[in-house]
mmCIF file of C-alpha atoms in Angstrom:
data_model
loop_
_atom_site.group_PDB
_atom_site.id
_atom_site.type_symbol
_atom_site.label_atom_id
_atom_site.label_comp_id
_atom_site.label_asym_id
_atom_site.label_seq_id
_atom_site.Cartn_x
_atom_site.Cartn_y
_atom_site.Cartn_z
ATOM 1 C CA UNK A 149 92.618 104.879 110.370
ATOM 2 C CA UNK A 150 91.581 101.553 110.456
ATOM 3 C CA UNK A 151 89.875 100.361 114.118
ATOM 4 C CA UNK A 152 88.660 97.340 114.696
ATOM 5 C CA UNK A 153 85.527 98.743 116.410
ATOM 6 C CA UNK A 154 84.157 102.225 117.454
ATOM 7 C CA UNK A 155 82.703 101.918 121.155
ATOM 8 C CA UNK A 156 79.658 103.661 122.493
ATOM 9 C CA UNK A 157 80.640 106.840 124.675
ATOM 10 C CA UNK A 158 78.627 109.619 125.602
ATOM 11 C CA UNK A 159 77.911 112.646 123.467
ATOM 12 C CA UNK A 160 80.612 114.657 121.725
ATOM 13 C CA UNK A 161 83.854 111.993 122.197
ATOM 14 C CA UNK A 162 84.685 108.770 120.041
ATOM 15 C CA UNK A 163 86.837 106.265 121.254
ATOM 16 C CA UNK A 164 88.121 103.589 118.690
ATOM 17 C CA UNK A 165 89.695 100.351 119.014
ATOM 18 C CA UNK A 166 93.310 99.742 116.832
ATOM 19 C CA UNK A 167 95.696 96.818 116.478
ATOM 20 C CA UNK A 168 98.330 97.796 118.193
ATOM 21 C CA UNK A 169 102.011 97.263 116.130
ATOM 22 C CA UNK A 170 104.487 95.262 118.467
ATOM 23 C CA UNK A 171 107.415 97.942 118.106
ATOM 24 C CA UNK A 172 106.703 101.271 120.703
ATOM 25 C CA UNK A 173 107.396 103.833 118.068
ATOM 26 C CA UNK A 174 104.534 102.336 115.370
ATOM 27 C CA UNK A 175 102.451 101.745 118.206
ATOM 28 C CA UNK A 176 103.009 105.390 119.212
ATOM 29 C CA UNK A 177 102.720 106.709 115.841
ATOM 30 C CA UNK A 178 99.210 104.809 115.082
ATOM 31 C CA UNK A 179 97.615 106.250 119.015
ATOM 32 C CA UNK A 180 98.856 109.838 117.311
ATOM 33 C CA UNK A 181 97.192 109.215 113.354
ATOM 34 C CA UNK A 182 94.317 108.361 115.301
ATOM 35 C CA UNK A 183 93.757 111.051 117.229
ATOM 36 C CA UNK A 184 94.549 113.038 114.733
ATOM 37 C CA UNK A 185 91.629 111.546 112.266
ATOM 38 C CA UNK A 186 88.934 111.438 115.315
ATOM 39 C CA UNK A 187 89.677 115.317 115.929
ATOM 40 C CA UNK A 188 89.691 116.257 112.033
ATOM 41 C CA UNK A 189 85.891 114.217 111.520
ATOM 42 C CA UNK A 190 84.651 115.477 114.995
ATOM 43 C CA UNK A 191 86.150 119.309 113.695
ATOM 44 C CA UNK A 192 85.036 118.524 109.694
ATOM 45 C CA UNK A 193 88.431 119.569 108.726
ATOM 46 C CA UNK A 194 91.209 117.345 107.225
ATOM 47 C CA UNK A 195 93.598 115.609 108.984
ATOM 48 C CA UNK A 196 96.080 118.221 108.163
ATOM 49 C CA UNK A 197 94.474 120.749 109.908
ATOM 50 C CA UNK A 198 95.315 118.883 112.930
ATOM 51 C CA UNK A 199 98.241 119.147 114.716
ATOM 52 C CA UNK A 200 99.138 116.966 117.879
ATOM 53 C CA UNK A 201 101.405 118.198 121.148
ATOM 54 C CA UNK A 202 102.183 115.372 123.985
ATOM 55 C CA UNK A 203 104.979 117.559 125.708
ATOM 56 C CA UNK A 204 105.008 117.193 129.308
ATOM 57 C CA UNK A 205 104.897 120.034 131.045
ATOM 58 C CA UNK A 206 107.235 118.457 133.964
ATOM 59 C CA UNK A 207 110.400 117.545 131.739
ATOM 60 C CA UNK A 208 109.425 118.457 128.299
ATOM 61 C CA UNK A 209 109.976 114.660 126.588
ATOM 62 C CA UNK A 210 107.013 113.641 124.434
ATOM 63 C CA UNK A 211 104.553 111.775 127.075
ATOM 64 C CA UNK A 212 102.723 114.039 128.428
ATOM 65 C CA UNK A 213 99.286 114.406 128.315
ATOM 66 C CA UNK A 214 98.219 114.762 124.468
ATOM 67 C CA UNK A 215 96.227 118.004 123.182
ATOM 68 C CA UNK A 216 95.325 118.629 119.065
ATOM 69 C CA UNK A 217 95.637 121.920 117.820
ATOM 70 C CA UNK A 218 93.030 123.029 114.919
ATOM 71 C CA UNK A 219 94.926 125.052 112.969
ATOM 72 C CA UNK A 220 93.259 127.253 110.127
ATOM 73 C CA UNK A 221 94.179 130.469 108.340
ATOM 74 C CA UNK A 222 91.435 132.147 110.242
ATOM 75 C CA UNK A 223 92.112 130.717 113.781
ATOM 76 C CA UNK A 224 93.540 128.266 116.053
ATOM 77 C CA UNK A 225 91.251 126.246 119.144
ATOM 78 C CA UNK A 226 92.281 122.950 120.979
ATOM 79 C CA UNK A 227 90.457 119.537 121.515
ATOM 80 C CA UNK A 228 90.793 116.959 123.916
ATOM 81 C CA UNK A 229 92.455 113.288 123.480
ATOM 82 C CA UNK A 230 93.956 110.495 125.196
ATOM 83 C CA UNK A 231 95.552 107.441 124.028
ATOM 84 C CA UNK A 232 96.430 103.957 126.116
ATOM 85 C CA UNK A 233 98.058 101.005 125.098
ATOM 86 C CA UNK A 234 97.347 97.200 126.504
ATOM 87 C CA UNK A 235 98.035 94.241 125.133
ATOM 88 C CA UNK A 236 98.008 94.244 120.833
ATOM 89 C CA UNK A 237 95.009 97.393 121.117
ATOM 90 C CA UNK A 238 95.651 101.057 120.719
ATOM 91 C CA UNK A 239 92.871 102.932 122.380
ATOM 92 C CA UNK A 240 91.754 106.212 121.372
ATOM 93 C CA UNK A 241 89.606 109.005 122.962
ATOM 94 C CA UNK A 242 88.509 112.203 121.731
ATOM 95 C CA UNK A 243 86.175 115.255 121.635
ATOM 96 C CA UNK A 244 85.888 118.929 120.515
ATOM 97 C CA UNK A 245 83.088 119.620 123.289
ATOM 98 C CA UNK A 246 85.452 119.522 126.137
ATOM 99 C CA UNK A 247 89.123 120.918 127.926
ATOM 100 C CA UNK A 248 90.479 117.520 128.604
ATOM 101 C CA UNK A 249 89.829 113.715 129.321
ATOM 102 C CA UNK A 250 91.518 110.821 129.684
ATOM 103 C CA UNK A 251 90.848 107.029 128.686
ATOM 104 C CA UNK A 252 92.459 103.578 130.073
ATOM 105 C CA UNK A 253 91.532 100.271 129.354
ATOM 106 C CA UNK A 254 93.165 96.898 130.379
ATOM 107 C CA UNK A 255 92.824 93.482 128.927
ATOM 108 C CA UNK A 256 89.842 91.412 130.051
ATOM 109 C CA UNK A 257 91.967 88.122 130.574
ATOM 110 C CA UNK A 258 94.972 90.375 132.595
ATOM 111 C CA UNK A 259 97.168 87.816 134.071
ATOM 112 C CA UNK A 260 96.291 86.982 137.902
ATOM 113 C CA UNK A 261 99.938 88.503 138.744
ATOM 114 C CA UNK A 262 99.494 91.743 137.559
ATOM 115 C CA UNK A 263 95.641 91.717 138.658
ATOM 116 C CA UNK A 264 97.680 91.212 142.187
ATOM 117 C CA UNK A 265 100.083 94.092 142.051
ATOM 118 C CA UNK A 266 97.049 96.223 140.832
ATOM 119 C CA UNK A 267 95.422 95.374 143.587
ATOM 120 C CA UNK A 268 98.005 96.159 146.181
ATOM 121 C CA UNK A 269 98.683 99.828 144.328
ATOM 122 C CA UNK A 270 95.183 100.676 144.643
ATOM 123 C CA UNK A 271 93.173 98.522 146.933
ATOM 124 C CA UNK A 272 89.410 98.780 147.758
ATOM 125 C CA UNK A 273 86.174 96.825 146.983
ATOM 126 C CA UNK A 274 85.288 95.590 143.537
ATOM 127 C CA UNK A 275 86.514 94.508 140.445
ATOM 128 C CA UNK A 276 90.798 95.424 140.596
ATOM 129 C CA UNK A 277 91.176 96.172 137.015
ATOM 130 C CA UNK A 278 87.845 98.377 136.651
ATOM 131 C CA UNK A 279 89.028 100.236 139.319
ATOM 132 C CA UNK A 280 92.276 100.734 137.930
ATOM 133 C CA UNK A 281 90.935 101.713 134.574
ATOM 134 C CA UNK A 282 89.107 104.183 136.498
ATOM 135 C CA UNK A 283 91.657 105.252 138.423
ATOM 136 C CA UNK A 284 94.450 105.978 135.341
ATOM 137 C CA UNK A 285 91.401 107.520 133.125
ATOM 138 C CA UNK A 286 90.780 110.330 136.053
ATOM 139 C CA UNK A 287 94.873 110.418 136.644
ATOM 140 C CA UNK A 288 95.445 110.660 132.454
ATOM 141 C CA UNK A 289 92.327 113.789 132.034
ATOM 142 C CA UNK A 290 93.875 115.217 135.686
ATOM 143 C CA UNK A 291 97.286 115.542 133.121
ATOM 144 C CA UNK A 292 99.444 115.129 136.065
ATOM 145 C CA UNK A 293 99.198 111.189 135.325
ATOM 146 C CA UNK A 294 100.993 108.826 138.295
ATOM 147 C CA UNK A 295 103.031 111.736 139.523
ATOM 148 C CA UNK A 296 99.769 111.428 141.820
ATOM 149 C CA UNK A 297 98.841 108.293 144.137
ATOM 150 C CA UNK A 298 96.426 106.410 142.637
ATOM 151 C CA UNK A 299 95.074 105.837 146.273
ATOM 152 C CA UNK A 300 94.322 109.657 146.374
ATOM 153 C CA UNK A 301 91.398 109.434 143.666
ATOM 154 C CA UNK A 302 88.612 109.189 145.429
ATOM 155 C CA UNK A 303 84.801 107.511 143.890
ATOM 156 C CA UNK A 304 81.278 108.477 144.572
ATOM 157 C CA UNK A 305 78.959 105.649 142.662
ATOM 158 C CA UNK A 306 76.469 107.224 140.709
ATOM 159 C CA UNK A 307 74.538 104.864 138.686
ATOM 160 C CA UNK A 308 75.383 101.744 137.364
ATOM 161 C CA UNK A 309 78.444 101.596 134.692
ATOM 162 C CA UNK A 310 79.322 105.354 135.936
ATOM 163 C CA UNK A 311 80.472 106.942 138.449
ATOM 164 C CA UNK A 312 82.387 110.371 139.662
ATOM 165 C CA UNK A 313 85.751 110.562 141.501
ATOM 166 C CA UNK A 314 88.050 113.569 142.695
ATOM 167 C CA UNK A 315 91.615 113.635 143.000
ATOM 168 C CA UNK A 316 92.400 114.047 146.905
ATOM 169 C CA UNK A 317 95.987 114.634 147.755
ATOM 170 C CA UNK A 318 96.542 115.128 151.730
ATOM 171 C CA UNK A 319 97.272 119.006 152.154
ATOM 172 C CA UNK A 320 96.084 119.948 148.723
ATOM 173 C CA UNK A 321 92.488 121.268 147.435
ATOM 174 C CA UNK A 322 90.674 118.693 146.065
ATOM 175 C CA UNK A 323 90.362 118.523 142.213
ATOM 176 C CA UNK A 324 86.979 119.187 140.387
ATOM 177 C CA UNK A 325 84.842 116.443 139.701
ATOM 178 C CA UNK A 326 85.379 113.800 136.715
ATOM 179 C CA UNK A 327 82.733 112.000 135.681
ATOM 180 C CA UNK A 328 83.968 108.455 134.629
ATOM 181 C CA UNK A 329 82.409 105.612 132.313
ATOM 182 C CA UNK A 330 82.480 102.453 132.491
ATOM 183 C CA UNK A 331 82.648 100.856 128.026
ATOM 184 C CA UNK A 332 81.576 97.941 127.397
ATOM 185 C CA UNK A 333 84.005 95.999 124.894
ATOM 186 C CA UNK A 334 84.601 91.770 124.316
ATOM 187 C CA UNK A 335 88.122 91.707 125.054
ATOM 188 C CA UNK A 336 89.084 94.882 126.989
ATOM 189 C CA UNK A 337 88.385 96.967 130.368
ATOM 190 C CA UNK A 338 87.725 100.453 129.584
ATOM 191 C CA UNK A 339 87.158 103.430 131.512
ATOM 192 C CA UNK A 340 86.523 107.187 129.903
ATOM 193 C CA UNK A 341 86.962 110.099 132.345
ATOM 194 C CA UNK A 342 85.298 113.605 131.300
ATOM 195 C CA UNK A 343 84.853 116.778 133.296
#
């Protein structure tokens, strides 16, 4: 794996920076070898050991929410990782110490167009593309992803460069609480959601 940089997340999850191939499948392929290598150094098993399932559970094509199976003579357990693409970066979030999270990051320079139409999908105060980062980090660890309206997730500030949201549906149960963090990067918006 070769990232550009490693940025600072809380305890127990890594989240690395690739260059991100122009074709879809290589881009794919490098998110997956990534996650793959975080899990294996996080687990202190070989990459090998590591096996990687993005099935949705929905319709069954590979896009679904990713989990990585350790897989040993002795037993099999499960870690938690995400993966989002933006601009030429790859994006990659994961953790033995929790069940699931999710991780979304936009450019820093996002064209004022799309900043816009961000804006209009999920409106409210602040910055539009932090609170779309949030938004899609809570929505990717939720696994049920934009099947839900982003104007259903829901924030309570907590301190600065954190804060923790709930996915709201009308007539459903609210979802548990996410925590979600706000890391710092030069060139990209990121946002890491964790139970």
């Amino acid at each position: 794996m070769d990232a550009l940089r490693e940025l600072d997340a809380p305890d127990g999850v890594r989240v690395v920076v690739l260059a991100a191939p122009d074709d879809a499948e290589e881009r794919r392929a490098v998110g997956h070898d990534a996650a793959k290598q975080l899990v294996a150094e996080l687990a202190g098993v070989r990459p090998e050991s590591v096996m990687l399932d993005a099935l949705c559970s929905r319709c069954g094509i590979d896009h679904g929410r990713p989990t990585a199976y350790l897989v040993s003579a002795k037993d099999a357990s499960t870690a938690a990782v995400s993966i989002t693409h933006t601009g030429g970066f790859t994006i990659v979030a994961a953790s033995i110490e929790v069940d699931a999270l999710g991780i979304d990051a936009e450019l820093q320079d996002t064209r004022p167009d799309r900043v816009a139409a961000i804006d209009k999908i999920a409106p409210g105060r602040g910055d539009p593309m932090r609170r779309w980062t949030r938004i899609e980090a809570v929505l990717k660890a939720d696994g049920r992803g934009l099947r839900v309206d982003p104007r259903h997730v829901r924030f309570l500030p907590t301190l600065r460069g954190s804060a923790r949201a709930r996915i709201d549906p009308p007539g459903e149960e609210s979802s548990a609480a996410w925590h979600v963090f706000d890391l710092d990067d030069p060139e990209l918006v990121v946002a890491l959601a964790l139970p």
